[in-house]
XYZ file of C-alpha atoms in Angstrom:
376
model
C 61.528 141.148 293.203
C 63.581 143.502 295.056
C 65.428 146.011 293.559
C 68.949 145.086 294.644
C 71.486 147.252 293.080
C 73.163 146.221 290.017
C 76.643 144.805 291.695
C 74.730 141.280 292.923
C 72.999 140.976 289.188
C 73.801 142.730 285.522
C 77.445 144.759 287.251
C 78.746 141.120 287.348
C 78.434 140.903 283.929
C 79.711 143.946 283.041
C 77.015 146.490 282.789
C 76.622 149.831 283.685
C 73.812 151.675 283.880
C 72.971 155.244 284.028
C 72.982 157.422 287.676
C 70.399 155.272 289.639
C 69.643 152.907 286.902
C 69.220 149.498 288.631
C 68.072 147.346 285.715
C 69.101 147.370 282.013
C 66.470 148.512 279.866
C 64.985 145.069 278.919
C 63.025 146.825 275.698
C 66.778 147.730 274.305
C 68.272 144.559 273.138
C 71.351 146.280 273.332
C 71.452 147.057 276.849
C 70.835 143.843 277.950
C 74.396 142.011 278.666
C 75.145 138.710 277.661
C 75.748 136.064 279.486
C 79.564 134.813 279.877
C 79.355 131.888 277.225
C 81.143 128.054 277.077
C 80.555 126.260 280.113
C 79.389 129.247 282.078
C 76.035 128.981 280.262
C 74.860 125.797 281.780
C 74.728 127.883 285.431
C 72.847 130.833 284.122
C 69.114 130.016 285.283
C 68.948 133.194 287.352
C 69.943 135.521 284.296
C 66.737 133.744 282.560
C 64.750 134.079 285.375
C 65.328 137.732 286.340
C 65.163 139.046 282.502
C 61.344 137.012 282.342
C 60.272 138.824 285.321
C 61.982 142.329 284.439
C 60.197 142.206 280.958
C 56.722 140.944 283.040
C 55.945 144.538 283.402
C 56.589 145.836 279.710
C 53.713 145.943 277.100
C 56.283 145.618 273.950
C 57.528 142.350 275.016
C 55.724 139.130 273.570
C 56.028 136.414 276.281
C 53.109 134.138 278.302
C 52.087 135.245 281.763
C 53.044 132.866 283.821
C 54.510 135.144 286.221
C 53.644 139.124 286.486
C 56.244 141.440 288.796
C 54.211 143.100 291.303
C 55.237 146.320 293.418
C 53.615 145.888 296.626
C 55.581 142.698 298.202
C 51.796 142.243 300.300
C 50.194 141.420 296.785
C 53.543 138.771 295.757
C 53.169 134.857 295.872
C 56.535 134.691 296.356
C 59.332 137.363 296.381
C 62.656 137.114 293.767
C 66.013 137.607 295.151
C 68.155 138.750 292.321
C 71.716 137.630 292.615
C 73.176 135.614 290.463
C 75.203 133.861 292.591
C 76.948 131.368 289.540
C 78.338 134.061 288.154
C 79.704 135.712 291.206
C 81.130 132.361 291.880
C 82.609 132.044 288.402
C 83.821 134.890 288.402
C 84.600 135.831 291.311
C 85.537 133.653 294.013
C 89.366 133.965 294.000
C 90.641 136.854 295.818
C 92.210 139.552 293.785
C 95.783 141.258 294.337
C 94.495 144.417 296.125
C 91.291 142.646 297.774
C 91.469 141.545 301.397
C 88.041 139.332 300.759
C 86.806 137.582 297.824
C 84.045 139.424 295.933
C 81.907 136.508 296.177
C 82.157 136.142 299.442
C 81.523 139.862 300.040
C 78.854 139.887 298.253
C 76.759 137.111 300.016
C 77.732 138.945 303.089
C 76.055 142.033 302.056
C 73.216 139.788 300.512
C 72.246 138.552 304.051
C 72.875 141.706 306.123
C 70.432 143.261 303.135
C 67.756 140.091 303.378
C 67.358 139.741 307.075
C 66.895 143.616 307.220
C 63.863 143.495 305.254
C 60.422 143.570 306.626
C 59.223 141.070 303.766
C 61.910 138.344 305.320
C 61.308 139.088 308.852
C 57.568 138.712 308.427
C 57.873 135.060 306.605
C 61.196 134.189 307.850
C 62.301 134.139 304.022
C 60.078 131.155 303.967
C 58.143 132.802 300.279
C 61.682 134.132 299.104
C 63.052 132.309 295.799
C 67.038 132.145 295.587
C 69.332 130.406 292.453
C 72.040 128.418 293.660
C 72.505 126.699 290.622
C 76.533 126.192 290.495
C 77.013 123.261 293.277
C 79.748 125.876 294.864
C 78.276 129.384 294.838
C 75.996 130.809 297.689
C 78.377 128.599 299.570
C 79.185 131.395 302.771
C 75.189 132.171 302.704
C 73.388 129.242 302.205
C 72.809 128.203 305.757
C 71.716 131.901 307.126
C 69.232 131.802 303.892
C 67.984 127.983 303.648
C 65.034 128.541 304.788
C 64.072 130.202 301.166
C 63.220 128.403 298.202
C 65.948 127.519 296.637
C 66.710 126.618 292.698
C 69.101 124.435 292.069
C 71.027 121.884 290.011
C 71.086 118.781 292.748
C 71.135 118.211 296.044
C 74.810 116.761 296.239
C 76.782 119.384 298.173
C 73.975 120.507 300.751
C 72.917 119.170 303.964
C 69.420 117.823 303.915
C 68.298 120.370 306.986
C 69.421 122.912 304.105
C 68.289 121.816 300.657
C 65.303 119.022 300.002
C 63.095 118.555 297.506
C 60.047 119.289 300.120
C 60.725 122.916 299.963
C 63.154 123.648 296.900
C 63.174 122.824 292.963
C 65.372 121.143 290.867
C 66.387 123.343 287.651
C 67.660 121.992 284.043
C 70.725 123.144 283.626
C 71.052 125.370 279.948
C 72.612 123.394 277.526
C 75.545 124.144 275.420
C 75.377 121.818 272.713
C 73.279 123.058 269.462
C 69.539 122.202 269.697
C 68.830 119.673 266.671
C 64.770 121.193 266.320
C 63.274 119.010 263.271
C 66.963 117.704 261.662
C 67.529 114.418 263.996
C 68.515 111.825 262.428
C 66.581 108.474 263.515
C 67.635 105.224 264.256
C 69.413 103.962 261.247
C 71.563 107.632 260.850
C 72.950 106.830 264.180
C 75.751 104.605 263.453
C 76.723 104.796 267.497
C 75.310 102.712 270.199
C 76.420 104.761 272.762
C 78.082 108.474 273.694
C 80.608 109.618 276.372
C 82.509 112.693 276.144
C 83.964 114.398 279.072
C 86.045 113.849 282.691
C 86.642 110.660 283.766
C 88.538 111.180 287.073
C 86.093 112.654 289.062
C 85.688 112.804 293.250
C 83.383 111.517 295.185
C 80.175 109.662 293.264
C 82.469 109.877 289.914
C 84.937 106.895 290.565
C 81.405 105.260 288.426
C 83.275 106.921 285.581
C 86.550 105.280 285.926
C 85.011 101.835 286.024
C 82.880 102.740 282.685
C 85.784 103.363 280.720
C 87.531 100.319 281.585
C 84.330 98.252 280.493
C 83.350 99.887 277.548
C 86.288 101.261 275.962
C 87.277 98.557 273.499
C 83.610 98.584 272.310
C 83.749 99.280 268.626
C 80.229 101.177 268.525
C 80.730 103.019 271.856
C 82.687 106.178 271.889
C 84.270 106.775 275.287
C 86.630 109.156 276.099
C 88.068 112.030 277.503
C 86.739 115.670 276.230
C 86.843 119.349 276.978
C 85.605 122.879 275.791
C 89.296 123.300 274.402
C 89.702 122.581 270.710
C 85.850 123.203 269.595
C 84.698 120.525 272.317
C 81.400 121.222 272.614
C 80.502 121.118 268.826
C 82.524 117.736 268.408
C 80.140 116.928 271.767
C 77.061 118.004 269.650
C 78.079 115.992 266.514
C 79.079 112.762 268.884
C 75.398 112.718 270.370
C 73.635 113.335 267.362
C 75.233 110.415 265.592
C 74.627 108.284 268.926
C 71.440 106.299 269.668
C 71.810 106.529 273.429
C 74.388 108.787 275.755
C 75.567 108.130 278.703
C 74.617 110.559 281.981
C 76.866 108.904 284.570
C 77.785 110.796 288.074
C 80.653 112.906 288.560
C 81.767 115.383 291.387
C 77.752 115.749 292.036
C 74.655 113.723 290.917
C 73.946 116.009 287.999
C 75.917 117.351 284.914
C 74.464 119.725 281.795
C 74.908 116.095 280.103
C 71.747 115.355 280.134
C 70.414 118.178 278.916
C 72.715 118.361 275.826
C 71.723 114.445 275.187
C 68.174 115.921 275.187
C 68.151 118.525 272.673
C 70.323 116.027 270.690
C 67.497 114.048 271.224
C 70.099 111.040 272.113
C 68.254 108.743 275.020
C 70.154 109.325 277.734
C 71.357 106.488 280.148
C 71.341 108.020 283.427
C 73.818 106.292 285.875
C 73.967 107.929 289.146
C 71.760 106.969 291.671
C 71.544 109.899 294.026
C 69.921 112.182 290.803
C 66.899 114.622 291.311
C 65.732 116.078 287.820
C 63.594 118.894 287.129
C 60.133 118.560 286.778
C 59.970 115.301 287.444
C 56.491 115.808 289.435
C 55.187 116.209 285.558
C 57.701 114.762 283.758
C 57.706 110.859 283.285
C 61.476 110.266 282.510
C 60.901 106.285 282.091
C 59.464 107.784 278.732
C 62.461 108.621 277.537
C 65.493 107.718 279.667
C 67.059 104.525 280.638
C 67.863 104.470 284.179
C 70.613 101.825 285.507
C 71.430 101.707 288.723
C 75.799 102.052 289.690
C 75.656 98.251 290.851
C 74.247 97.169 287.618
C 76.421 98.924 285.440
C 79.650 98.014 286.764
C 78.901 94.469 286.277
C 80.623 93.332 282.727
C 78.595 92.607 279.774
C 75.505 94.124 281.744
C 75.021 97.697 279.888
C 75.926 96.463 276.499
C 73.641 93.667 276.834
C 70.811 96.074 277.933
C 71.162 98.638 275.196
C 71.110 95.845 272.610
C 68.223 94.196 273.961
C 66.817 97.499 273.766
C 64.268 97.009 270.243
C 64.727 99.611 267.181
C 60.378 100.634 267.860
C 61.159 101.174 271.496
C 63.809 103.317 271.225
C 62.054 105.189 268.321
C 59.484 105.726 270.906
C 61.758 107.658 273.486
C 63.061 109.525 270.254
C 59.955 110.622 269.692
C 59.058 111.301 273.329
C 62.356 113.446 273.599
C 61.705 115.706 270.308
C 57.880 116.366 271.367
C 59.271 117.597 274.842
C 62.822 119.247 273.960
C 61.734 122.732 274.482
C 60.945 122.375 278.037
C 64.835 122.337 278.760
C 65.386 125.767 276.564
C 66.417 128.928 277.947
C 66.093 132.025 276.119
C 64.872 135.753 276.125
C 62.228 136.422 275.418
C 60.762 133.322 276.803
C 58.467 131.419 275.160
C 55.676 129.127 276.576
C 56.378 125.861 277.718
C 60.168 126.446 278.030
C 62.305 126.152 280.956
C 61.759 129.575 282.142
C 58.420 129.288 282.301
C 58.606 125.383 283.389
C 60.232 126.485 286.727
C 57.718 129.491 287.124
C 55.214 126.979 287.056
C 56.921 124.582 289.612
C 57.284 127.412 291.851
C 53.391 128.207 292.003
C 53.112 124.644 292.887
C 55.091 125.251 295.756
C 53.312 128.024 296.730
C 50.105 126.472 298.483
C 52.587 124.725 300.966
C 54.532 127.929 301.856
C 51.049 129.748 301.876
C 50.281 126.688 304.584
C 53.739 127.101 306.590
C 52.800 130.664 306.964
C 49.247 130.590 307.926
C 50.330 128.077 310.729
C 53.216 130.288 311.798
C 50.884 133.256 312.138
C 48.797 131.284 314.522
C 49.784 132.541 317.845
C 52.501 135.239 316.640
C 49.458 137.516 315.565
C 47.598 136.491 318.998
C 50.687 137.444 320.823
C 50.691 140.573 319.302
C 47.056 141.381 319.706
C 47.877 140.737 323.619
C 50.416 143.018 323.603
């Protein structure tokens, strides 16, 4: 991981370390920032991510070793860029009275003047480098000059396919913001709701699915379908919605994705995922027919057809995918320090099984570049 100075990681959050301190001290709780909280959460994958590998080297710190920081870049799998670019987009991408550019946008500028400076880029062509992108609009100025790393993400939606594809980067859960329901879900018959839908319902682009949903299902007298935001305690009314709900509805909006999901699956609510241009995390381990429905946007806009599918839907097969969904809940948690089997250490893992195709990218790439040099 390189040691990029604090402005592209912890400064955006506020810290401030001592003269030449370029990390907070990860064995101090205390001066370790927190994240920005509400809706910012669900982007935070590269606060996780840098804290797991920052910790990797300290002996007080009880977490599995999926991943150990190493100091020599020569010795490295793959090499950690530390920005948190969600954040910096957050945060950051409107320009401020006295700025002539936006800080986010000044900030990926700097990012790739620093990257392609680097021997360790040069020599791979950033090819082993790991960047978060998770927010659909940060990294937005940078993401061309740096596709060619690994990059984590939340979907696919607003990048070009020469840029972003699942052959070379991962999909990432994003964190969830509704409370995780651990042993205290309520089964079949303490679900008195068929089906859960809290949120925006005129979206752009893939989203118009939205519009069309409300119009079918809104009179349904088990179905809860409406509009919903973080105003007014709107995530914990979210929470309470889809844990009284027996399935909840992941349906497209601006992009493919939405923390939806996520929340449905630490509510352990089987989610109904509507939005046929999805990629979900893990999914090269992860059967999701186990414990998602998946209807396709034709289907669902046809009347009668989603009510009659969740009905027909029997009270042992969906106790099945409740089941499924509480024995594999954890996999979608972020937290410090991490624990095994969580998301942190789930995208770790789906990183090293990326590696053997970057190590084969290289190798090929070295072919004649090292016999051109021998010439010389």
């Amino acid at each position: 991981m390189y040691d990029l100075p604090s402005e592209f990681h912890f400064g955006l959050l506020g810290w401030k370390g001592r003269s030449g301190q370029i990390w907070p001290d990860v064995n101090n709780g205390k001066d370790v920032p927190s994240y920005p909280g509400g809706l910012n959460l669900q982007h935070s994958v590269e606060y996780w991510l840098t804290l797991d590998l920052l910790s990797s080297n300290s002996t007080g710190i009880d977490r599995p070793r999926t991943v150990i920081r190493v100091m020599n870049s020569r010795c490295a799998d793959v090499i950690f860029v530390p920005f948190f670019a969600s954040v910096s987009y957050n945060r950051h991408s409107r320009r401020q009275l006295k700025e002539k550019v936006q800080t986010n946008t000044l900030l990926q500028y700097k990012l790739v003047k620093f990257l392609l400076e680097q021997e360790e880029w040069k020599r791979s062509g950033g090819k082993d480098h790991v960047i978060v992108a998770h927010h659909p609009n940060s990294l937005l100025d940078a993401r061309k000059k740096l596709g060619a790393a690994m990059l984590i993400l939340a979907d696919f939606g607003r990048y070009r396919a020469d840029v972003a594809n699942l052959k070379k980067d991962l999909i990432a859960p994003y964190k969830h913001v509704v409370r995780t329901l651990g042993d205290n879900s309520p089964s079949f018959d303490d679900r008195p709701l068929l089906g859960y839908f809290q949120g925006a319902i005129q979206r752009k682009d893939g989203g118009f699915i939205r519009q069309e949903l409300y119009q079918l299902l809104k009179d349904e007298k088990d179905v809860h379908f409406s509009y919903g935001s973080v105003r007014a305690h709107g995530i914990s009314k979210a929470g309470q919605g889809m844990a009284s709900s027996k399935y909840c509805f992941n349906i497209a909006g601006d992009t493919p994705s939405s923390n939806r999901l996520f929340d449905a699956i630490v509510s352990h609510c089987v989610p109904v995922i509507i939005s046929d241009d999805i990629e979900l995390p893990f999914e090269d381990v992860l059967d999701y027919s186990e414990f998602c429905i998946f209807v396709r946007t034709s289907d669902a806009v046809k009347k009668g057809f989603l009510m009659n599918l969740l009905r027909g839907i029997s009270r042992n097969k969906w106790t099945m995918m409740w089941q499924r969904l509480k024995q594999l809940a954890h996999h979608f948690e972020y937290q410090y320090p991490s624990k095994q089997g969580d998301a942190v250490q789930m995208i770790w893992e789906a990183i090293a099984r990326k590696v053997p195709s970057v190590r084969l990218q290289l190798h090929k790439h070295y072919r004649f570049n090292r016999a051109d040099h021998h010439k010389d």
